[in-house]
Amino acid sequence: MSTPEHRGEAQRAPGAHRSGRDRLYSYIAGLSLASILTAASFAAASSNLVWGPSMPVLLAVLAIAQMGVHLVFFLHVSSAPDSANTVLALAFGIFVVGLVVFGSMIIMANLSHDVVSMDKLLQMQR
Amino acid sequence: MIDSIDGVLLENTVDATALSERGPAPRRVVVSFGFWLFLLSDIIIFAALFAAYAVLSKHTNGGLDGTQLFDRRHVLIETACLLASSFTCGIMMIAVDRRSALGTYFWAMLTAFLGATFLRLEIAEFCVMVLRGAGPARSAFLSSFFALVGTHGLHVAIGIAWLFTMMAQIATLGFRPMVMTRILCFSLFWHALDIVWIGVFTIVYLGAHL
C-alpha cells in the first residue's frame, strides 16, 4: 500500500531527494564533477593550449555544464514527473534570464554601432 | 508491497491515486516550491546585473581594467570555499533529515565558516581595489562590477545570518516540521548562490583576460 507521504510526493519539494540512501553519493559525485569542471575552466583560461578565439565558447560550455551538475546533484532537479513543476518554473526562469542578458547585449551593441559618438558629431559640425 | 521510495515504484504509487483524489500537496512541498519561485526571480535580478556588466565591462574610462585588477589564484580559492560550503550544506541536510542535532551543528558551522572565509576574501579584494583607486565611482566598468559581485556577497552574508538563525531554532524549537522546511529553503538558497557564482567567476574573472 502507498502511504500518504508517498502519495504527497506526487509533487516533490524542490531540493528534496527521492531516497535518503543515495543522497550522500549524489553530493560526493556533484562535488567531484564540479571540482573537475572548475579546475578545467581555470586551467583552460590560464594556459595557451586552447586557440584564443575559441576560449569564450569553451568557458561557456564548462560553466553551463557545471550549472547543470549543481542543479542535478545538489538541487536534485530531475526529469521525473514528480518534479515537473520545478522544472517548468526553472525553464521559464532560464528563458527570462536569456532574454534579459542577450537582449540587453544585442540592443546595446546595435546602439553603439548605429549612434554616432559625441566626439565624431562635434568634428562633423566643424 | 511498495515500501521502497525507489524511482519506478514511486511512480506506480503516484499513478495509483487519481489526481482529483490526492488532495492538496503537503505544506513542505508548497512552501519550498514558493521559495523556488523566489530564487528564480532572484536569479533574474542577477541576470540584469550580469547584462549591465556585459555591456559596461569595456568602459573603463581610462582607469584600471579587469586584467590589471583581478587575481586568478585569489578567485580560485574563493570558488573552492563556496563549492566546499555547498557540499557541506548538502551533508548538513542529510543530518537534518536524520534529526541529528550534533551533526547538523557541525556541518552548519563548517558551512558558515567556509561562507565567511569566502566573504573575508571578497572584502579583502574590494579593499585592495578601492585603495588602488579603483572604487565603484571610478568607471562604468567598476560600478557594474561592484554592483554584481557586491550583490552576490550580500546574499552570502544574509545566508550566513540565516544559517545561524536556523541553528538557534534547532536549539530552541527542535526538529519541528516548520523548522525543517525552513532549513530546506536555506539549502536551496545556498546552492543557488553557488550557481550564480559560477556565472560570476566565468564571466567577470576568467572573461576579463579574454
PDB file of C-alpha atoms in Angstrom, chain A residues 107-121 124:
ATOM      1  CA  ILE A 107      20.398  46.143 -28.170  1.00  0.00           C
ATOM      2  CA  MET A 108      23.397  47.924 -26.631  1.00  0.00           C
ATOM      3  CA  ALA A 109      25.756  46.603 -29.321  1.00  0.00           C
ATOM      4  CA  ASN A 110      23.367  47.861 -32.007  1.00  0.00           C
ATOM      5  CA  LEU A 111      23.078  51.250 -30.327  1.00  0.00           C
ATOM      6  CA  SER A 112      26.811  51.771 -30.022  1.00  0.00           C
ATOM      7  CA  HIS A 113      27.172  50.675 -33.658  1.00  0.00           C
ATOM      8  CA  ASP A 114      24.438  52.942 -35.075  1.00  0.00           C
ATOM      9  CA  VAL A 115      24.695  56.039 -32.903  1.00  0.00           C
ATOM     10  CA  VAL A 116      27.485  58.430 -33.791  1.00  0.00           C
ATOM     11  CA  SER A 117      29.603  59.234 -30.750  1.00  0.00           C
ATOM     12  CA  MET A 118      29.702  62.786 -29.404  1.00  0.00           C
ATOM     13  CA  ASP A 119      33.324  63.348 -30.449  1.00  0.00           C
ATOM     14  CA  LYS A 120      32.597  62.475 -34.069  1.00  0.00           C
ATOM     15  CA  LEU A 121      29.447  64.584 -34.019  1.00  0.00           C
ATOM     16  CA  MET A 124      31.366  66.802 -38.261  1.00  0.00           C
TER      17      MET A 124
END
